[in-house]
Amino acid sequence: GIGGLSAALRIAGRGARVTVLEQAAEAGGKMRVVHTAGHEIDAGPTVLTMRPVFEALWAEAGLDFGAAVRTQPLEVLARHAWMDGSTLDLFAEPQRSADAIADFAGAREADAFRRFHRNAQSIYETVRAPFIEAETPGIMAGLSNTGPRGLWQLMKIDWHRSLWRTLGSYFKDSRLRQLFARYATYYGSNPFSAPGTLSLIAAVEQAGVWRVEGGMIELARATVAAIEQLGGEVHCNTQVAEIETDSSGITGVRCADGRRFKCKTVVFNGSPAALSTGLLGSAPKRAVSAKRPEPSLSAMTFCGVGQAKGFDLQWHNVFFSDDYEAEFDAIFRKGRIPARPTTYICAQDRGSLHEAQDQERLFCLVNAPARGDERDFGEEIETCKTHMMQLLSHCGLDLTMEDSVVTTPTQFASMFPQTRGALYGPATHGATAAFARPGASTKIPGLFLVGGDAHPGAGVPMVTLGGRIAADRVFDHLGLTRPSPRTDTRGGMSTPSAKTGSSR
């Protein structure tokens, strides 16, 4: 995954010897592609946000991110549609979004959007240093880093009420409340249970959203190439069978094919439950807590080449159900796919250099329960597809797809062991859930964690920040000086201050 690759890039940039072991045919983890009808289609994350995080990571390794990963900013962040036929675009420019909302729902709601956006920016600035960029996830660490004003600041970030309630204090129009409640799903969570703090995602989006030329997989491929350029090794189709230890900590890794790699540190990019259940040997079972938190959302995805008629798709498109609360009740309480599922579509030839005429690449996603370890969702594919197509038709889109590749929660559970098919780590439900993720360090010296299950959480930029943290813990463990970061990166994103590991 990109968290592990980011850690490897940072460590290789310091001159340490790095080996990446990946069980799949290509590195990238959830940043994956599927192949159908002669096309390659992104089937995971579809855009890049918080770009300065990546620019700083690469610059500290002496590399140029912009030269390696070509991107284009999105002018339209997303097109939204409802079953009553209404549509609304959000734009990269906040004033354009406010104007669109005024036309859509009136001047009062446009003013509510401006206030909501200002508050989202305030929340982001409040939590950025003490939590997002902090090396430890604990709430007390956040308080101590913000000083005496910490408790008052925490009360200001809406951690004590749900995102749905927070939005209700701004928007009277139920469609707008539904639209911005979708930010909870970016973290794989239920907007009726997730804290209002997740409003900060609005500020992250308004800071810029970029499409990667060639698809997001090119970010993973470029990172692999950078690691190798710096002297690291990347081995795909390599399954790790055991992480080996002795009384002092990590000693090596044994692969399923019998190969052994001696090492002093391991950065594990996967579910901590894979360690606690003994999937990687008996020794790492004590590394992390055996407690299994509530999983985040999984998905049913459909990737294929098809035709879209009656509705002008953008890169990002969201088609909303008419009962949002029932949708999340079905997923999280009843453990089933909703009868009328909100559907996300990424039209990957819209606005690209290879814009399609009649046939285009389409990635469709429906939220689903993370119960892929309990049952075979294959039996629900046709029902889900039928319900999805009915909802799209109600919203004005006539969609046909040929040779589509379907991925179910059962398949996600198989691809990412011990996740149950969850795509975002644990769900962020309740006031303190975000602080409950484990940090990079484990109980075994030299064994570190990165990924959506670990601090600071899920999403491409967040796990990349987690990769930085894990790499810095490796430097400390090996007694290496940490690289000096940029402190003021373009776009308003700063990185942690430079530190020096202990000498030993």
XYZ file of C-alpha atoms in Angstrom:
504
model
C 0.000 0.000 0.000
C 0.964 3.637 -0.388
C 1.642 3.951 3.364
C 4.284 1.247 3.247
C 5.721 2.613 0.010
C 5.928 6.104 1.522
C 7.789 4.762 4.553
C 10.162 2.870 2.253
C 10.784 5.976 0.150
C 11.617 8.078 3.205
C 13.926 5.422 4.638
C 15.668 4.804 1.298
C 16.121 8.544 0.919
C 18.104 8.487 4.168
C 20.501 5.953 2.645
C 19.320 2.914 4.576
C 18.925 -0.436 2.850
C 15.233 -1.056 2.130
C 13.418 -4.131 0.819
C 9.677 -4.053 0.053
C 7.821 -7.393 0.044
C 4.401 -7.362 -1.653
C 2.143 -10.394 -1.997
C 0.225 -8.999 -5.012
C 1.465 -8.838 -8.585
C 1.873 -5.062 -8.280
C 2.437 -2.742 -5.337
C -0.246 -0.241 -4.412
C -2.586 -2.096 -2.056
C -6.059 -0.565 -2.263
C -4.675 1.756 -4.931
C -5.370 -0.952 -7.483
C -6.490 -1.365 -11.069
C -8.575 -3.914 -12.926
C -8.230 -4.896 -16.565
C -11.240 -5.404 -18.796
C -11.964 -5.131 -22.524
C -8.370 -4.054 -23.133
C -8.565 -1.178 -20.658
C -6.948 -0.425 -17.312
C -9.379 1.107 -14.810
C -8.618 2.614 -11.407
C -10.562 0.581 -8.837
C -9.558 2.296 -5.607
C -8.762 5.930 -4.773
C -9.422 8.137 -7.801
C -7.969 11.564 -6.903
C -5.092 13.150 -5.006
C -5.601 15.642 -2.178
C -3.144 17.308 0.231
C -0.562 17.381 -2.538
C 2.064 19.220 -0.401
C 2.363 16.065 1.739
C 3.729 14.195 -1.271
C 5.856 17.079 -2.523
C 7.585 17.308 0.868
C 8.094 13.536 1.139
C 9.756 13.384 -2.246
C 11.783 16.583 -1.770
C 13.253 15.237 1.467
C 14.451 12.218 -0.523
C 16.060 14.565 -3.067
C 13.400 13.883 -5.725
C 10.885 15.963 -7.666
C 7.311 14.771 -7.154
C 5.888 16.972 -9.907
C 8.307 15.582 -12.478
C 7.518 11.970 -11.554
C 3.741 12.183 -11.086
C 1.838 14.288 -13.598
C -1.382 15.764 -12.256
C -4.184 18.056 -13.348
C -6.389 20.023 -10.926
C -10.107 19.356 -11.029
C -12.254 22.415 -11.660
C -15.453 20.572 -10.747
C -14.863 18.663 -7.514
C -17.982 16.554 -7.959
C -21.398 16.526 -9.619
C -24.238 15.475 -7.298
C -27.681 14.226 -8.290
C -30.890 13.278 -6.475
C -33.884 11.167 -7.383
C -36.056 14.294 -7.735
C -33.983 15.297 -10.765
C -31.990 18.071 -9.053
C -28.227 18.389 -9.536
C -25.455 20.435 -7.929
C -21.791 20.903 -8.743
C -19.142 21.821 -6.189
C -16.124 23.670 -7.522
C -12.479 24.126 -6.599
C -13.261 27.821 -6.132
C -15.427 28.253 -2.979
C -17.255 31.305 -4.327
C -18.380 29.346 -7.392
C -19.700 26.644 -5.067
C -21.542 29.262 -3.016
C -23.071 30.744 -6.174
C -24.140 27.278 -7.345
C -25.726 26.552 -3.962
C -27.580 29.883 -4.096
C -29.082 28.884 -7.445
C -29.799 25.393 -6.125
C -31.305 26.152 -2.695
C -31.341 29.907 -2.115
C -29.202 32.658 -0.602
C -29.653 31.427 2.976
C -28.091 28.061 2.161
C -25.252 29.732 0.259
C -24.471 31.752 3.374
C -24.670 28.547 5.436
C -22.104 27.000 3.101
C -19.730 29.922 3.628
C -20.031 29.572 7.411
C -19.648 25.806 7.204
C -16.551 26.166 5.058
C -14.973 28.682 7.442
C -15.637 26.345 10.353
C -14.201 23.375 8.436
C -11.026 25.370 7.815
C -10.841 26.286 11.494
C -11.236 22.646 12.543
C -8.518 21.571 10.133
C -6.088 24.189 11.395
C -6.870 23.213 14.998
C -6.240 19.471 14.598
C -3.488 19.581 11.974
C -0.445 19.899 14.245
C -1.630 18.154 17.449
C -3.276 15.207 15.706
C -2.926 14.796 11.910
C 0.820 15.445 11.883
C 1.522 14.262 15.437
C 3.484 11.065 15.982
C 1.136 9.714 18.647
C -2.656 9.307 18.388
C -3.488 9.752 22.078
C -5.938 12.454 23.073
C -3.701 13.504 25.973
C -0.818 13.989 23.544
C -3.027 16.272 21.509
C -3.978 18.240 24.604
C -0.387 18.603 25.770
C 0.758 19.749 22.335
C -1.836 22.526 22.238
C -1.183 23.749 25.777
C -3.750 25.056 28.284
C -6.110 26.033 25.502
C -6.260 22.422 24.325
C -9.556 21.451 25.962
C -11.283 24.581 24.688
C -9.944 23.901 21.196
C -11.213 20.341 21.261
C -14.695 21.567 22.120
C -14.560 23.857 19.083
C -13.896 21.005 16.649
C -17.313 19.347 17.063
C -15.946 16.090 18.458
C -18.885 15.850 20.882
C -21.718 15.626 18.323
C -22.307 13.670 15.126
C -21.500 15.021 11.681
C -25.206 14.795 10.848
C -26.098 17.029 13.812
C -23.302 19.449 12.962
C -24.604 19.806 9.415
C -28.125 20.326 10.714
C -26.910 23.420 12.544
C -25.960 24.911 9.161
C -28.206 23.573 6.422
C -32.004 23.463 6.277
C -32.055 21.864 2.835
C -31.930 18.092 3.385
C -30.063 17.550 0.120
C -27.163 19.734 1.247
C -27.078 18.026 4.602
C -26.900 14.706 2.764
C -24.207 15.932 0.385
C -21.805 17.109 3.085
C -22.605 14.133 5.319
C -20.921 12.041 2.658
C -17.582 13.222 4.043
C -17.980 10.599 6.773
C -17.789 7.890 4.106
C -14.353 9.200 3.063
C -13.319 7.729 6.410
C -15.524 4.663 5.924
C -17.975 5.767 8.596
C -21.634 6.452 9.306
C -22.456 10.203 9.263
C -25.047 9.594 11.988
C -22.310 8.230 14.299
C -19.093 9.899 13.096
C -17.981 13.078 14.904
C -18.580 16.496 13.401
C -14.801 16.904 13.301
C -14.882 15.204 9.889
C -16.225 18.493 8.520
C -12.541 19.295 8.034
C -12.611 17.218 4.839
C -14.426 20.129 3.198
C -11.352 22.285 3.838
C -9.038 19.595 2.486
C -11.038 19.381 -0.751
C -11.186 23.137 -1.208
C -7.386 23.244 -0.866
C -7.178 21.313 -4.135
C -8.119 18.031 -5.794
C -5.921 16.598 -8.548
C -6.404 13.880 -11.120
C -3.276 11.811 -11.744
C -2.568 11.228 -15.417
C -2.672 7.503 -16.085
C -4.698 6.912 -12.914
C -3.815 6.824 -9.240
C -1.903 3.609 -9.803
C 0.767 5.809 -11.393
C 1.435 7.295 -7.940
C 2.221 3.813 -6.624
C 4.301 2.955 -9.695
C 6.268 6.189 -9.468
C 6.951 5.581 -5.769
C 8.244 2.083 -6.531
C 10.510 3.527 -9.227
C 11.772 6.163 -6.782
C 12.545 3.547 -4.124
C 14.521 1.527 -6.659
C 16.282 4.674 -7.891
C 17.445 5.244 -4.313
C 18.839 1.709 -4.091
C 15.874 -0.079 -2.550
C 14.399 -3.370 -3.725
C 10.732 -4.159 -4.404
C 9.662 -7.816 -4.657
C 6.103 -8.479 -5.822
C 4.338 -11.859 -5.850
C 6.102 -12.438 -2.524
C 4.040 -13.659 0.408
C 5.424 -13.171 3.898
C 4.883 -16.243 6.053
C 6.518 -15.137 9.294
C 8.060 -12.136 10.989
C 10.965 -13.525 13.035
C 12.099 -12.192 16.388
C 14.335 -12.971 19.339
C 14.504 -11.537 22.851
C 15.863 -8.223 21.534
C 13.292 -7.684 18.777
C 13.101 -8.165 15.005
C 15.625 -10.493 13.352
C 14.141 -11.101 9.916
C 11.292 -12.124 7.634
C 10.583 -15.575 6.203
C 8.648 -15.807 2.933
C 6.296 -18.571 1.826
C 8.765 -19.604 -0.903
C 11.453 -20.252 1.721
C 13.508 -17.101 1.236
C 14.665 -15.253 4.345
C 15.510 -11.571 4.680
C 17.590 -10.598 7.693
C 16.695 -7.204 9.100
C 16.529 -5.107 12.264
C 13.232 -3.370 11.497
C 9.942 -4.237 9.797
C 7.259 -1.737 8.788
C 4.022 -3.703 8.482
C 1.440 -2.220 6.084
C -1.665 -4.261 6.871
C -4.347 -4.924 9.458
C -2.955 -5.233 12.998
C -5.357 -8.167 13.400
C -3.156 -10.114 10.985
C -0.457 -9.878 13.638
C -2.619 -10.539 16.710
C -4.253 -13.620 15.139
C -0.902 -15.206 14.272
C -1.171 -14.876 10.506
C 2.489 -13.837 10.395
C 3.746 -16.232 13.021
C 3.364 -16.663 16.747
C 5.951 -14.070 17.824
C 4.122 -10.973 16.467
C 0.872 -11.965 18.214
C 1.945 -9.976 21.263
C 2.855 -6.902 19.220
C -0.603 -5.306 19.252
C -3.885 -5.536 21.110
C -6.148 -8.426 20.152
C -9.200 -6.171 20.441
C -11.120 -5.886 17.157
C -12.737 -2.458 16.706
C -15.867 -1.913 14.629
C -14.850 -2.119 10.955
C -15.399 0.693 8.502
C -17.329 0.464 5.258
C -16.613 -2.080 2.574
C -17.932 -1.770 -0.975
C -19.402 -3.468 -3.989
C -17.607 -2.104 -7.045
C -18.270 -2.422 -10.774
C -15.518 -1.572 -13.279
C -16.126 -1.668 -16.987
C -16.395 0.071 -20.323
C -19.821 1.382 -21.220
C -22.102 4.195 -22.294
C -23.625 6.943 -20.172
C -26.654 8.702 -21.658
C -29.058 11.337 -20.389
C -26.696 12.759 -17.771
C -23.499 14.746 -18.314
C -20.966 12.986 -16.108
C -17.961 14.708 -14.569
C -14.858 12.955 -13.197
C -16.570 12.562 -9.790
C -20.315 11.898 -9.617
C -22.547 11.011 -6.660
C -26.140 9.807 -7.050
C -27.977 9.963 -3.742
C -30.642 7.646 -2.351
C -33.847 9.161 -0.987
C -33.370 7.834 2.588
C -29.836 8.330 3.869
C -30.507 7.187 7.419
C -32.073 3.925 6.220
C -29.067 3.356 3.982
C -26.549 3.473 6.826
C -28.858 1.605 9.171
C -28.902 -1.236 6.631
C -25.109 -1.287 6.399
C -23.999 -0.875 10.001
C -26.909 -2.311 11.995
C -28.421 -4.925 9.692
C -25.245 -5.861 7.835
C -26.736 -5.754 4.351
C -26.393 -3.747 1.159
C -29.056 -0.990 1.025
C -32.110 -1.459 -1.164
C -31.512 1.952 -2.795
C -27.780 2.515 -2.485
C -26.137 5.899 -3.010
C -23.786 5.335 -5.956
C -20.443 6.912 -6.748
C -19.197 6.919 -10.344
C -15.748 7.930 -11.526
C -15.879 8.581 -15.268
C -12.192 8.163 -15.978
C -12.195 9.480 -19.539
C -13.963 12.736 -18.710
C -11.633 15.681 -18.971
C -8.641 13.457 -19.706
C -6.278 13.437 -22.650
C -8.016 10.318 -23.951
C -11.644 11.384 -23.725
C -13.971 8.670 -25.005
C -16.704 9.233 -27.546
C -19.154 6.315 -27.314
C -17.401 3.981 -24.886
C -15.776 5.151 -21.677
C -14.125 3.683 -18.588
C -16.394 3.694 -15.560
C -15.816 2.823 -11.917
C -19.023 2.458 -9.875
C -19.056 2.011 -6.100
C -21.820 1.183 -3.643
C -21.142 1.187 0.103
C -21.490 -2.238 1.736
C -21.000 -3.819 5.165
C -17.568 -5.171 6.073
C -18.736 -8.726 6.604
C -16.696 -10.344 3.884
C -15.339 -12.880 6.363
C -18.859 -14.059 7.251
C -20.609 -14.675 3.944
C -20.283 -14.836 0.186
C -21.527 -11.534 -1.240
C -21.341 -13.029 -4.722
C -24.974 -14.052 -4.380
C -25.936 -10.387 -3.981
C -24.174 -9.001 -7.063
C -27.124 -9.032 -9.461
C -29.557 -7.627 -6.901
C -27.130 -4.842 -6.013
C -26.536 -4.024 -9.675
C -30.270 -3.922 -10.397
C -30.936 -1.573 -7.478
C -27.990 0.613 -8.469
C -29.216 0.928 -12.064
C -32.727 1.779 -10.884
C -31.440 4.597 -8.697
C -29.249 5.953 -11.512
C -32.247 5.889 -13.840
C -34.323 7.863 -11.307
C -31.527 10.453 -11.297
C -31.582 10.704 -15.100
C -28.638 8.481 -16.044
C -29.058 5.625 -18.484
C -25.960 3.498 -17.937
C -24.857 0.395 -19.796
C -21.674 -1.497 -18.968
C -20.124 -4.458 -20.738
C -17.632 -6.954 -19.356
C -17.708 -5.313 -15.943
C -15.407 -6.625 -13.233
C -17.161 -6.864 -9.865
C -15.411 -6.813 -6.499
C -17.368 -7.739 -3.365
C -16.658 -7.411 0.371
C -15.772 -11.113 0.329
C -13.083 -10.493 -2.257
C -11.764 -7.443 -0.414
C -11.520 -9.581 2.736
C -9.440 -12.087 0.771
C -7.171 -9.428 -0.767
C -6.555 -7.697 2.568
C -6.388 -10.398 5.281
C -8.094 -9.895 8.646
C -9.837 -6.672 7.517
C -13.276 -8.355 7.033
C -13.321 -6.420 3.766
C -13.216 -2.997 5.470
C -11.505 -0.461 3.226
C -10.734 2.293 5.746
C -9.545 0.484 8.870
C -11.805 0.845 11.929
C -14.923 2.986 11.719
C -14.631 6.479 13.179
C -17.729 6.380 15.366
C -18.010 8.345 18.592
C -16.065 11.235 20.056
C -12.799 9.405 20.736
C -12.636 6.789 17.963
C -9.993 8.676 15.982
C -7.707 8.581 19.030
C -8.128 4.816 19.452
C -6.063 3.808 16.416
C -2.675 2.349 17.326
C 0.417 4.418 16.719
C 3.367 3.336 14.625
C 5.219 1.596 17.464
C 4.322 -1.872 18.714
C 5.305 -3.952 21.748
C 8.067 -5.614 19.730
C 11.211 -3.478 19.261
C 11.780 -2.828 15.577
C 8.227 -3.663 14.442
C 6.189 -0.681 13.252
C 2.711 -0.154 11.766
C 1.397 1.900 8.869
C -1.913 1.938 7.000
C -5.533 2.922 7.440
C -5.804 0.941 10.691
C -3.027 2.992 12.301
C -2.660 6.667 13.212
C -3.467 9.124 11.644
C -6.058 7.089 9.703
C -7.374 6.186 6.277
C -7.051 7.921 2.918
C -4.064 8.339 0.606
C -2.580 11.488 2.220
C -3.230 10.253 5.752
C -1.497 6.906 5.281
C 1.333 8.763 3.554
C 1.731 10.882 6.687
C 1.619 7.601 8.612
C 4.468 6.371 6.425
C 6.536 9.385 7.447
C 5.845 8.661 11.109
C 6.757 4.971 10.775
C 9.951 5.867 8.925
C 10.944 8.312 11.654
C 10.424 5.602 14.265
C 12.749 3.382 12.216
C 15.372 6.146 12.265
C 15.046 6.406 16.032
C 15.348 2.634 16.454
C 18.460 2.462 14.272
C 20.000 5.608 15.742
C 19.845 7.523 12.456
C 19.302 11.267 12.140
C 15.928 12.085 10.665
C 15.857 14.075 7.398
C 15.224 17.794 7.755
C 11.764 18.545 6.346
C 10.385 21.586 4.651
C 8.462 23.542 7.247
C 6.310 25.634 4.949
C 5.021 23.699 1.970
C 2.878 25.151 -0.788
C -0.813 24.869 -0.066
C -0.702 25.617 3.637
C 0.412 22.155 4.767
C 3.346 22.023 7.191
C 5.321 18.982 8.212
C 6.652 17.950 11.633
C 9.794 19.620 12.880
C 13.104 17.846 12.408
C 14.236 15.527 15.173
C 17.327 13.466 15.816
C 17.254 9.831 16.806
C 19.200 8.615 19.802
C 22.801 7.541 19.214
C 23.514 3.882 19.845
